[in-house]
XYZ file of N, CA and C in Angstrom:
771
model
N -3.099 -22.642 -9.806
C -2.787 -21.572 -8.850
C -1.317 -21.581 -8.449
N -0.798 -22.899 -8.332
C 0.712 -23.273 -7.686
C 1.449 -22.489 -8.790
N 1.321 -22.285 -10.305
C 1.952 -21.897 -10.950
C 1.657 -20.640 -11.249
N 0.884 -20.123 -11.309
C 0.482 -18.276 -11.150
C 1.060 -18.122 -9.934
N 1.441 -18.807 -8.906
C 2.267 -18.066 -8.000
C 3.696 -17.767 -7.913
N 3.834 -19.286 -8.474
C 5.569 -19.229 -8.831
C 5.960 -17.733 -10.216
N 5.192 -17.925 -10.614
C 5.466 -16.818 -12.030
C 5.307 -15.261 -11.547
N 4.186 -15.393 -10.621
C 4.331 -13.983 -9.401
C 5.436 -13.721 -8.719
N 5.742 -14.853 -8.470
C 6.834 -14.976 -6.991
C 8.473 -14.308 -7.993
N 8.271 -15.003 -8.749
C 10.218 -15.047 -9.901
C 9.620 -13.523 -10.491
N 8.457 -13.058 -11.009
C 8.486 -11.853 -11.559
C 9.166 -10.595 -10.458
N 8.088 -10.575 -8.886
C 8.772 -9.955 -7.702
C 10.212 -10.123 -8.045
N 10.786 -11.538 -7.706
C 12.223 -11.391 -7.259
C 12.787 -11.342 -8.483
N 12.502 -11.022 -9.499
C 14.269 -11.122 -10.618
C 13.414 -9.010 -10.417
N 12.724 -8.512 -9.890
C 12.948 -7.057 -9.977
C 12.087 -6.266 -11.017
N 11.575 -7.060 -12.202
C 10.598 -6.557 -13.029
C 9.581 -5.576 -12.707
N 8.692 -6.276 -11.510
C 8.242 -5.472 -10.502
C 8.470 -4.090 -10.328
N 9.564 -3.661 -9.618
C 10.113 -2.793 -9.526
C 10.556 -2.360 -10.372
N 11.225 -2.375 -11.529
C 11.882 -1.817 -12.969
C 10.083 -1.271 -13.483
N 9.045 -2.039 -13.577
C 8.312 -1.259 -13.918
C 7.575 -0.427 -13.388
N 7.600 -0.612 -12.084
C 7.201 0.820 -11.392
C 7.699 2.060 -11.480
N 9.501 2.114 -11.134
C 10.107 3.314 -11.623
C 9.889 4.008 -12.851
N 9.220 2.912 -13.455
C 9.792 3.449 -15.408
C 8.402 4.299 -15.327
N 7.132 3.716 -15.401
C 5.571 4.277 -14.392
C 5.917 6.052 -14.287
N 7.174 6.087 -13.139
C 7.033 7.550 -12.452
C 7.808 7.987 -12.942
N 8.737 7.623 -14.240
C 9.333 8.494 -15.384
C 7.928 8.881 -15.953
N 7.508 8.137 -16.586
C 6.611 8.249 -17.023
C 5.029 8.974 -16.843
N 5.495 9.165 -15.474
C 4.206 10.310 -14.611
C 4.717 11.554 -14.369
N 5.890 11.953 -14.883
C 6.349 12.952 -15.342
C 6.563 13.719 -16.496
N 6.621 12.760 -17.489
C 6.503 13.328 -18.726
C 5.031 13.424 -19.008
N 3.996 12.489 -18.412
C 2.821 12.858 -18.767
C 2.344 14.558 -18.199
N 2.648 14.282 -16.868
C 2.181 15.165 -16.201
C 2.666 16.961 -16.995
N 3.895 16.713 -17.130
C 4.658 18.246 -17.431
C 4.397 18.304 -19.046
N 4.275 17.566 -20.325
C 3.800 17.748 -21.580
C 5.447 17.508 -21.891
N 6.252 16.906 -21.460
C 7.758 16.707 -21.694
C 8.012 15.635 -22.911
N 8.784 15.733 -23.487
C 9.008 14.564 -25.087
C 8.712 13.414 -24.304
N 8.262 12.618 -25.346
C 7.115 11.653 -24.492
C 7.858 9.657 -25.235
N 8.852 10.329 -26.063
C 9.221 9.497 -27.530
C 10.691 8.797 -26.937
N 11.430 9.582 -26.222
C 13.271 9.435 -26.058
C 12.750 7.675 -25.711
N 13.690 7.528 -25.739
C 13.988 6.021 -25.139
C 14.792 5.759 -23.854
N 14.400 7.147 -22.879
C 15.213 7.149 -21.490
C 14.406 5.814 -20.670
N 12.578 6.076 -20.612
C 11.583 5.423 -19.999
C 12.590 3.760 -20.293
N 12.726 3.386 -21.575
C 12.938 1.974 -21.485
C 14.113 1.622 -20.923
N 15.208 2.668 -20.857
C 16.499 2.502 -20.470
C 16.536 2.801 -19.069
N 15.927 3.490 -18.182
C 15.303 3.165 -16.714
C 14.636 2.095 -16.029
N 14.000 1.247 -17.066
C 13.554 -0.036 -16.489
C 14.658 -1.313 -16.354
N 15.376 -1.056 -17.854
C 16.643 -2.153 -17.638
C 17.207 -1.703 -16.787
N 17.783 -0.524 -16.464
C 18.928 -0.048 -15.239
C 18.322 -1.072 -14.010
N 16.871 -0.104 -13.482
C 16.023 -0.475 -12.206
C 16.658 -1.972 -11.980
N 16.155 -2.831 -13.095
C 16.144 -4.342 -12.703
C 17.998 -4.947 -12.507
N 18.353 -4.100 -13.277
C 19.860 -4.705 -13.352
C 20.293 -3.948 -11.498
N 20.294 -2.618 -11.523
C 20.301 -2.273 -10.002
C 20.204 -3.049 -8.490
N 18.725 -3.217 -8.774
C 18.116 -3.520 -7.979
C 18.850 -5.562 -7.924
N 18.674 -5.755 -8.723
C 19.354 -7.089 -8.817
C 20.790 -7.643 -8.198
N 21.231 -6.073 -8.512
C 22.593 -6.380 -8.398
C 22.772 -6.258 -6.511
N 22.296 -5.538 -6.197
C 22.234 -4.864 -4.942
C 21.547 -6.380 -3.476
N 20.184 -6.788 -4.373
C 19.821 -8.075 -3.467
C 20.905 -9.377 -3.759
N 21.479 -9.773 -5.107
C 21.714 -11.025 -5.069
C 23.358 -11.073 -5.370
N 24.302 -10.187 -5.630
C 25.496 -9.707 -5.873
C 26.034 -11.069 -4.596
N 25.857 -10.873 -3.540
C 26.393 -12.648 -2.684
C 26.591 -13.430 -2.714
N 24.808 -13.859 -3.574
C 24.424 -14.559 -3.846
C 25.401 -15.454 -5.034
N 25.511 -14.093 -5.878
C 26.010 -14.862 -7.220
C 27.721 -14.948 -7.163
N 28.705 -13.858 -6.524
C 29.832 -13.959 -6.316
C 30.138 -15.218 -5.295
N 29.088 -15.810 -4.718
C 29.619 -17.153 -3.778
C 29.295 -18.222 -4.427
N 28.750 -18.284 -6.008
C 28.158 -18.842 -7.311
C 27.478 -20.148 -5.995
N 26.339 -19.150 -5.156
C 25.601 -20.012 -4.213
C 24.093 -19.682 -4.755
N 24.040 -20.041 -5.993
C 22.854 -19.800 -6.778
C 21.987 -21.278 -7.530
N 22.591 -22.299 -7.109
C 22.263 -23.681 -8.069
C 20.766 -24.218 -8.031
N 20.120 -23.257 -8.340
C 18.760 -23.530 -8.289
C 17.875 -22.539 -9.462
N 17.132 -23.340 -9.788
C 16.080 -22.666 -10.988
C 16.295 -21.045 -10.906
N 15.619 -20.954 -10.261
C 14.680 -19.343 -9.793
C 16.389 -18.675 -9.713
N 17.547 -19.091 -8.837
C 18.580 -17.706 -9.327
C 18.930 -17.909 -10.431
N 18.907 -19.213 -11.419
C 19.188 -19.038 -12.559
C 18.396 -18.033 -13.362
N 17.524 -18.266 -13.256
C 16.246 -17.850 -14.062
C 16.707 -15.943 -13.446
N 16.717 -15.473 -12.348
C 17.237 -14.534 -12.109
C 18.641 -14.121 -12.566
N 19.432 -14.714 -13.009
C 20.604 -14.264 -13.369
C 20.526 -13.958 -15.309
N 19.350 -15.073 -15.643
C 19.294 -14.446 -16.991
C 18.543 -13.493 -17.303
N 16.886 -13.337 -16.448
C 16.599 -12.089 -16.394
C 17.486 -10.562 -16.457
N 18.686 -11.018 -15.167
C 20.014 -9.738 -15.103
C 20.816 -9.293 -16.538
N 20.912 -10.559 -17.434
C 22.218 -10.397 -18.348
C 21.307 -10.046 -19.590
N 19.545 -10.171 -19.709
C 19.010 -9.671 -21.104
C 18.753 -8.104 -20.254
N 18.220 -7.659 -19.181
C 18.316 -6.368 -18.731
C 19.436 -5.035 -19.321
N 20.665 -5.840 -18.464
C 21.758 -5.619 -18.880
C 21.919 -5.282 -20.438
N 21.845 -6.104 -21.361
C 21.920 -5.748 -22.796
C 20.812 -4.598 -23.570
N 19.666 -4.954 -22.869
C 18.976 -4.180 -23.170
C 18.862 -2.701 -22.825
N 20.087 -2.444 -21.504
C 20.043 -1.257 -21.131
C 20.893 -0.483 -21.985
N 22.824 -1.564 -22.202
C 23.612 -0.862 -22.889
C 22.656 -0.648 -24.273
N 21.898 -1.263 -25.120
C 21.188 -0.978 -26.269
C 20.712 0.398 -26.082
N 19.751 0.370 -25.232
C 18.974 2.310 -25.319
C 19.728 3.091 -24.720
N 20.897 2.901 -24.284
C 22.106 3.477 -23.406
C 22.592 4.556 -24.367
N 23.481 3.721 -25.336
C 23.382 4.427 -26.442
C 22.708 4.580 -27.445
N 21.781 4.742 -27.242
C 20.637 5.678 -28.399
C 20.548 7.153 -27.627
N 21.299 7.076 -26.164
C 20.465 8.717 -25.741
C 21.422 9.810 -25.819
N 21.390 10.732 -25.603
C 22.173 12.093 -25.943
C 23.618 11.764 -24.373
N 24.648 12.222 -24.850
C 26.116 12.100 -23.986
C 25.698 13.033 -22.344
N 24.535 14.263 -22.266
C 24.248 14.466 -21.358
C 23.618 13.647 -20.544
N 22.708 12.978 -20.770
C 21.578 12.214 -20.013
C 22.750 10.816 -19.894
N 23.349 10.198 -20.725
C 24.156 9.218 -20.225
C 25.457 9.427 -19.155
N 25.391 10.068 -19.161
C 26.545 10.685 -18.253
C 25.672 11.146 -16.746
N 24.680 11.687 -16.759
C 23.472 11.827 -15.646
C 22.932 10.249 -15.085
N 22.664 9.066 -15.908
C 22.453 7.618 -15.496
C 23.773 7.098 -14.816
N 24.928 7.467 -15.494
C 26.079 7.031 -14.865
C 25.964 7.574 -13.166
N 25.807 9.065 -13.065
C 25.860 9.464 -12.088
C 25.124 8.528 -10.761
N 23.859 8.416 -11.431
C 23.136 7.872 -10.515
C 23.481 6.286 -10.306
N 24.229 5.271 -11.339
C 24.586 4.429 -10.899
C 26.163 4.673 -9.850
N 26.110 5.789 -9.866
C 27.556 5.274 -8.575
C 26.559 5.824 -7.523
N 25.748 6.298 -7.360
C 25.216 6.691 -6.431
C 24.749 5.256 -5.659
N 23.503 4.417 -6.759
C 23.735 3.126 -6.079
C 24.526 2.364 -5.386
N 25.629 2.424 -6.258
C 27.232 2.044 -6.067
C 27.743 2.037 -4.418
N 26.763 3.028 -4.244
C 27.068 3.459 -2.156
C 26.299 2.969 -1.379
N 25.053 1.948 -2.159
C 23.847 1.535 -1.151
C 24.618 0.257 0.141
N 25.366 -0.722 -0.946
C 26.297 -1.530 0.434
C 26.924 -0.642 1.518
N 27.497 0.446 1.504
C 28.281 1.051 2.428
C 27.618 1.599 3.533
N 26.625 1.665 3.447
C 25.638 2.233 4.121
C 24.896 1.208 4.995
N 25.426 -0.138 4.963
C 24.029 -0.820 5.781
C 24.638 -0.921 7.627
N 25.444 -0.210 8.020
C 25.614 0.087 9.253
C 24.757 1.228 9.830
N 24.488 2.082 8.227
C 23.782 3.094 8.266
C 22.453 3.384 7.900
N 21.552 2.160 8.476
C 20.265 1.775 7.522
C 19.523 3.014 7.898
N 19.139 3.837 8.515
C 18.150 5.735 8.566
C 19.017 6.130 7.638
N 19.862 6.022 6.789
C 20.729 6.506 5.391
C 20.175 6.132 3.956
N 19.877 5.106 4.170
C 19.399 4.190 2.675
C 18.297 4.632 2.259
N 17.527 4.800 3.169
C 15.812 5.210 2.929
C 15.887 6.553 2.193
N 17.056 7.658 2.795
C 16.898 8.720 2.096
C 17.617 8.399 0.463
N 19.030 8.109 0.464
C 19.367 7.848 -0.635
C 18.714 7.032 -1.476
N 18.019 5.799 -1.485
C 16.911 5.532 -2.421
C 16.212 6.554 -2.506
N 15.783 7.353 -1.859
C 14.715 8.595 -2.497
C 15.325 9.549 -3.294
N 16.343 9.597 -3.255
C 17.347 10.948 -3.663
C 17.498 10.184 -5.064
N 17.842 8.718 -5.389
C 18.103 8.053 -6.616
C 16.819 7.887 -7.468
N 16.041 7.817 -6.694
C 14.874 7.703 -7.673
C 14.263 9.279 -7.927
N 13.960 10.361 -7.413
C 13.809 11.654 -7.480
C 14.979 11.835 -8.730
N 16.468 11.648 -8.282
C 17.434 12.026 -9.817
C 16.166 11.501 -10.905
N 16.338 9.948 -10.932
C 16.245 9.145 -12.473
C 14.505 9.501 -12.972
N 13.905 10.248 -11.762
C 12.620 9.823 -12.479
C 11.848 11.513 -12.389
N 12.914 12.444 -12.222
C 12.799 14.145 -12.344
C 13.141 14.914 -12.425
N 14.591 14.541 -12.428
C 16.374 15.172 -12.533
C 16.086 15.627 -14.212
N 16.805 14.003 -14.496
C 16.865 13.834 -15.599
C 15.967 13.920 -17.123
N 14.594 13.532 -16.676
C 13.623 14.121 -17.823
C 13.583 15.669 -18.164
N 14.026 16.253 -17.461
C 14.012 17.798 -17.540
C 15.134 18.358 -18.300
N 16.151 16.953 -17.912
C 17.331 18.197 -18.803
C 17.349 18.687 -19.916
N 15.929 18.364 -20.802
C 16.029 18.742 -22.493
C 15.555 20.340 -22.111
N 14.359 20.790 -20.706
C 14.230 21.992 -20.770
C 15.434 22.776 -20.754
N 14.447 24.039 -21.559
C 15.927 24.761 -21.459
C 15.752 26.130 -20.663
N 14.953 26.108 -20.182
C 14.341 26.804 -18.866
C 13.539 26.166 -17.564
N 14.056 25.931 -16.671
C 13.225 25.006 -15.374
C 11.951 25.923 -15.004
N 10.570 25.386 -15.062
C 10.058 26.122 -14.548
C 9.323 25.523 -12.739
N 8.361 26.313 -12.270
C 8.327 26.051 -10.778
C 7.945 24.766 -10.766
N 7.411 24.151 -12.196
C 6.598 23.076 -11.655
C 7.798 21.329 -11.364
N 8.896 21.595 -12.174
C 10.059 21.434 -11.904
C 10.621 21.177 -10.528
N 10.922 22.099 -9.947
C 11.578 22.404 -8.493
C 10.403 21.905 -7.093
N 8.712 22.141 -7.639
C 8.278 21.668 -7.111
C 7.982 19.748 -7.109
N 7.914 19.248 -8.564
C 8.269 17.644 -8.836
C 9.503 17.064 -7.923
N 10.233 17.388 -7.590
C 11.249 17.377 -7.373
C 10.948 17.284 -5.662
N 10.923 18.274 -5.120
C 10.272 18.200 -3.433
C 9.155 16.880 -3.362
N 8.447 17.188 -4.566
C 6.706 15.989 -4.025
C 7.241 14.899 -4.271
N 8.510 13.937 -5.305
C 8.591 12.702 -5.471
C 9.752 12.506 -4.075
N 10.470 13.492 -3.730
C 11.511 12.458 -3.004
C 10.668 12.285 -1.674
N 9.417 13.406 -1.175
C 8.283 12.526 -0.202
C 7.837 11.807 -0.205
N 7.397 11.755 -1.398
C 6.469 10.304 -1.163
C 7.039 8.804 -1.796
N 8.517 9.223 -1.867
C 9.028 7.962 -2.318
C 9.329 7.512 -0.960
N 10.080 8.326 0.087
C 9.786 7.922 1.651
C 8.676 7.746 2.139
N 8.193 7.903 1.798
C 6.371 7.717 2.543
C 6.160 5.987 2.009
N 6.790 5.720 0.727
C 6.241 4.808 0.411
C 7.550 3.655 0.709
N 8.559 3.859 1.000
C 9.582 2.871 1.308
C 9.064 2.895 2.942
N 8.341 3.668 3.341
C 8.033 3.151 4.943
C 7.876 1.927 5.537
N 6.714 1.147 4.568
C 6.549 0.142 4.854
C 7.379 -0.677 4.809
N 8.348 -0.995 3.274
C 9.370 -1.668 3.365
C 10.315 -1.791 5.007
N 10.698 -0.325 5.123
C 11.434 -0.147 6.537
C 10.681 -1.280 8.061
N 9.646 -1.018 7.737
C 8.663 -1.519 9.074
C 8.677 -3.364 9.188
N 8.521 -3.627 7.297
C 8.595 -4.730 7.761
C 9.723 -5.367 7.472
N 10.954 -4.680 7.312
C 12.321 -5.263 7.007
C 13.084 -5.634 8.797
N 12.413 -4.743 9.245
C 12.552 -4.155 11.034
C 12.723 -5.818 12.121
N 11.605 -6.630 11.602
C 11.657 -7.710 11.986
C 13.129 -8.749 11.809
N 13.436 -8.582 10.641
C 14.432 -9.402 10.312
C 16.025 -8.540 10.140
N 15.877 -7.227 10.071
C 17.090 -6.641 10.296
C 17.961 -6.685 11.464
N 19.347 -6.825 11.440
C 20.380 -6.843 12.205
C 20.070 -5.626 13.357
N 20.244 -5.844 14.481
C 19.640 -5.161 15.405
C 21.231 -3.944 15.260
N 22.223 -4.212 14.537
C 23.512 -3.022 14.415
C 23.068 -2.304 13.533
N 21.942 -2.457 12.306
C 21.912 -1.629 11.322
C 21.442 -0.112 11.127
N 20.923 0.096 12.519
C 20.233 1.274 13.008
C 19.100 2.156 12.014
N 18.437 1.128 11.381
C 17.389 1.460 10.352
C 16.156 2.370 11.223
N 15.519 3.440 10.693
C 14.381 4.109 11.673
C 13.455 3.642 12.658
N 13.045 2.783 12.295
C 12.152 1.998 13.196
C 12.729 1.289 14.356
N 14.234 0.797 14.020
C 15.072 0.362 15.166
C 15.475 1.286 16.304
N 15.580 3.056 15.348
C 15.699 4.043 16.319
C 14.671 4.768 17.112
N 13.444 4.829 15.692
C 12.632 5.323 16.930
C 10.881 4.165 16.712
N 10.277 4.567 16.959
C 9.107 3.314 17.383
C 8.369 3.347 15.825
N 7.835 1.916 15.843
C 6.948 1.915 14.429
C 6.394 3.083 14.327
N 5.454 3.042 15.146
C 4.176 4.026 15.228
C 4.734 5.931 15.078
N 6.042 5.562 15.303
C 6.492 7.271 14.915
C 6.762 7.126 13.501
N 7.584 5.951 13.103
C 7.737 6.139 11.801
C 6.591 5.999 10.771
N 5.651 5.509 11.260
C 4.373 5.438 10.424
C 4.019 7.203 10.360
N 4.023 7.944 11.081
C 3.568 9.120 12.088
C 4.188 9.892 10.388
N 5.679 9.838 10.727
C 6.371 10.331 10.100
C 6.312 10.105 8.211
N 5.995 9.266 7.656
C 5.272 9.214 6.600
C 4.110 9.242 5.980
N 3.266 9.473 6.942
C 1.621 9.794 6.481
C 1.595 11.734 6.529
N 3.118 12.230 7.653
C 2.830 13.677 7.943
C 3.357 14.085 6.487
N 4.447 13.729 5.810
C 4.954 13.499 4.812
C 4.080 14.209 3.130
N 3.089 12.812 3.231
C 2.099 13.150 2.434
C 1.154 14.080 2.180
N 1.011 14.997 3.296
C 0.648 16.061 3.630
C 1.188 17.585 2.813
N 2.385 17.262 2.725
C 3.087 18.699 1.988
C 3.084 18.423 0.161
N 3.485 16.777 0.193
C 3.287 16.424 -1.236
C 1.610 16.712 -1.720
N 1.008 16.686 -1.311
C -0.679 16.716 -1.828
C -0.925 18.530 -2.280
N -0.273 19.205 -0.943
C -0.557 20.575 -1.109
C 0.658 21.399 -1.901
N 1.534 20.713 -1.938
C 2.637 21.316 -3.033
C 2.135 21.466 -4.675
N 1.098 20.346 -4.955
C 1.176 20.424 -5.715
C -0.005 21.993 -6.428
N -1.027 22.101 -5.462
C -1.521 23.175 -6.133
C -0.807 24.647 -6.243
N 0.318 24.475 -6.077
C 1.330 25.539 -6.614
C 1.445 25.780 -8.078
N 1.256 24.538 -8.856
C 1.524 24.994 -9.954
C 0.609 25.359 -10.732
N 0.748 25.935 -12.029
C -0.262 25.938 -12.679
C -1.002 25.336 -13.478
N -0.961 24.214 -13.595
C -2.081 22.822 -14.143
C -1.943 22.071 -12.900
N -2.513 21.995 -11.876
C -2.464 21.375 -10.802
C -3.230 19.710 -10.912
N -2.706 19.004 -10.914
C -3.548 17.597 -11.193
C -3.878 17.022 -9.529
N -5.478 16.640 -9.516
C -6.113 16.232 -8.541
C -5.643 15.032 -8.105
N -4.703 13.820 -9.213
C -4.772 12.442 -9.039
C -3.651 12.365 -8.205
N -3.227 13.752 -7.247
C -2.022 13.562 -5.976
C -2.953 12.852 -4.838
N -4.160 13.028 -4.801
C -4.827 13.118 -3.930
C -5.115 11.706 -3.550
N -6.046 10.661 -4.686
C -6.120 9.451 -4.739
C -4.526 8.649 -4.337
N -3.464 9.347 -4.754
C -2.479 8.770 -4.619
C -1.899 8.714 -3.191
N -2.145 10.221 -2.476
C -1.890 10.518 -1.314
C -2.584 9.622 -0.201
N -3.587 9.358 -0.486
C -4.399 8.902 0.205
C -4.278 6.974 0.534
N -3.994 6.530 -0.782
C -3.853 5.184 -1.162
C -2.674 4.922 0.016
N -1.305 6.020 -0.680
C -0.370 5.850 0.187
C 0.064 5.929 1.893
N -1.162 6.586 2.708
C -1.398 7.012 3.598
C -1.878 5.643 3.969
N -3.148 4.992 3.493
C -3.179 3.882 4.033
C -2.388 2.281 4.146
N -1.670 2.236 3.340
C -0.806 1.431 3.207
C 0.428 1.822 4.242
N 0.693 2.797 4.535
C 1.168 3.201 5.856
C 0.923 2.849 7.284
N -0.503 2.992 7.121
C -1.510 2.596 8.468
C -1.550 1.342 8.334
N -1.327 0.611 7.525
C -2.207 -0.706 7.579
C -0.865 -1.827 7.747
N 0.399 -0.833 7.792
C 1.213 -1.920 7.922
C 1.814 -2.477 9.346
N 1.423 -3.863 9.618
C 2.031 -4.513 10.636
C 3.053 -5.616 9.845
N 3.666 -6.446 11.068
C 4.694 -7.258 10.916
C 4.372 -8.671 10.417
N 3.250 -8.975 10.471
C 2.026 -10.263 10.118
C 1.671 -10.051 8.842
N 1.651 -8.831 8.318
C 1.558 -9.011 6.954
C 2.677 -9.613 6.206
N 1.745 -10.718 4.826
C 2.992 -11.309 3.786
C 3.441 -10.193 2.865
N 4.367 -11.171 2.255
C 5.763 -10.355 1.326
C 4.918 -9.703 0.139
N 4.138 -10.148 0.088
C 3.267 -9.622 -1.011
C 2.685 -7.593 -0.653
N 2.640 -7.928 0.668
C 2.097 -6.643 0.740
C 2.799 -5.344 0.430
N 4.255 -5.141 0.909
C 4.993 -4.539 0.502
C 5.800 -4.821 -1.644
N 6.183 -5.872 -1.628
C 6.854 -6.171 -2.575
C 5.941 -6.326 -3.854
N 4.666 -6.462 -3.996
C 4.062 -6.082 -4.743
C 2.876 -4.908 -4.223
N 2.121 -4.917 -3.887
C 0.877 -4.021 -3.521
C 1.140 -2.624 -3.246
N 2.029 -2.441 -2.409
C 3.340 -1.193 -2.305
C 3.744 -0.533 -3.512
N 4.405 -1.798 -3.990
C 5.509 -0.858 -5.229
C 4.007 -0.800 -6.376
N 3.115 -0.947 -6.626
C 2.274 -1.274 -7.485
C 1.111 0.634 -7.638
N 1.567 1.157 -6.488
C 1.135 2.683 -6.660
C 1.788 3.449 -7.451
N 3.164 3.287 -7.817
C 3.434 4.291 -9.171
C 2.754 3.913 -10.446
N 2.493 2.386 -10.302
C 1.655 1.782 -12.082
C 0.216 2.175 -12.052
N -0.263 2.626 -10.543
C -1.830 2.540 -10.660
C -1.444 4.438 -10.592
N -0.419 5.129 -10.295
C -0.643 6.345 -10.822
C -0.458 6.874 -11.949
N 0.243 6.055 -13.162
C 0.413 6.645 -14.706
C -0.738 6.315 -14.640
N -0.849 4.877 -14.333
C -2.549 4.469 -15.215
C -3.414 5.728 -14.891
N -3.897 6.174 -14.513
C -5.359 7.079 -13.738
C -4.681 8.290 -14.673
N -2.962 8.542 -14.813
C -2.789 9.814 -15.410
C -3.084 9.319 -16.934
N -3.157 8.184 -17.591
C -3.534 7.363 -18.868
C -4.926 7.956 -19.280
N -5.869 7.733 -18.166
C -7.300 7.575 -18.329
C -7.821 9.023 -17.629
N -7.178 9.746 -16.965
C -7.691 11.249 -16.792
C -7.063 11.997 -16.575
N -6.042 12.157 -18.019
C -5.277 12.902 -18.130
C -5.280 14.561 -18.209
């Protein structure tokens, strides 16, 4: 068990986790819309995610080379095969779409500047993941249609709906200067405020015309994981169980498609 945890624990923190969730809601987009299903963007979104996301938690860490222990090693080589593996499908993709990933990495590029401005971050992570995972799969159309413009409104909700929790339980240990939502206004509003959220994403979607039901299971999942979050819950709850709803929504779009 001691070692299924450690292998849990280093998978969470080198970001895998997360690299495969995002890649998931590329991927619940091309299922969903009938979009080329083949490019090699999906794999080149997961290396980014992990190299990102990596860079963003442990960048301190590793510039104060205050890393002399297994697990950041083991995290720093996770970073440098990411890394290779991203420039690899980097260039395999068309000069538009690489030039669109660039974009969104300077966008990251702004997440440090912002932590005076933590009610800032929550949106811009949504705005970065909405680009990489609905922006960009589209640009091969060569006509946007509604279902498009509407993807686009339903992911950057419920990507806030679903960083809520993160917010709630980061709240405990955040710098009381960082002015993150929950610091400004009360848990229980910000919970308020991401379950109301889910509400427009569920009904947006029967706008289009193949309307898929599996918003609903999703809406719902996410609604409670909202409710259910206090400050007593472990790291597990957010950092895996959380991020683990974009993999359990390709899957269901896998199996009832």
């Amino acid at each position: 068990m001691q070692i299924l945890k450690r292998f849990i624990d280093f998978y969470i923190q080198s970001s895998i986790h997360v690299g495969l969730a995002v890649l998931c809601l590329v991927y619940v987009t091309l299922f969903s819309n009938d979009l080329v299903k083949h490019s090699w963007y999906p794999i080149c979104v997961f290396f980014g995610t992990i190299i990102g996301y990596n860079f963003l938690k442990y960048f301190e860490v590793f510039t104060n080379k205050n890393f002399y222990s297994i697990r950041y090693y083991g995290i720093l080589g996770v970073s440098i095969l990411a890394t290779i593996g991203f420039l690899y499908f980097f260039l395999l993709l068309k000069a538009r779409v690489q030039i669109d990933i660039l974009i969104a990495g300077l966008f990251v590029l702004t997440y440090p500047f912002l932590r005076k401005q933590g009610w800032l971050k929550l949106f811009l992570v949504s705005f970065v993941v909405t680009y990489v995972t609905v922006y960009i799969p589209y640009q091969n159309v060569n006509r946007f249609p509604i279902e498009y413009y509407v993807n686009l409104v339903q992911r950057f909700l419920i990507i806030i709906s679903l960083l809520i929790p993160f917010e709630i339980m980061d709240s405990k240990t955040d710098d009381k200067t960082l002015n993150t939502l929950p610091q400004i206004f009360s848990v229980n509003s910000i919970k308020l405020f991401g379950i109301l959220l889910v509400i427009p994403f569920i009904l947006l979607e029967f706008i289009k015309s193949h309307p898929s039901y599996l918003v609903l299971p999703i809406g719902i999942i996410t609604v409670l994981f909202i409710d259910f979050t206090e400050w007593k819950r472990n790291k597990y709850y957010t950092s895996f169980w959380v991020e683990s709803v974009p993999i359990l929504w390709w899957f269901l779009l896998v199996l009832f498609p």
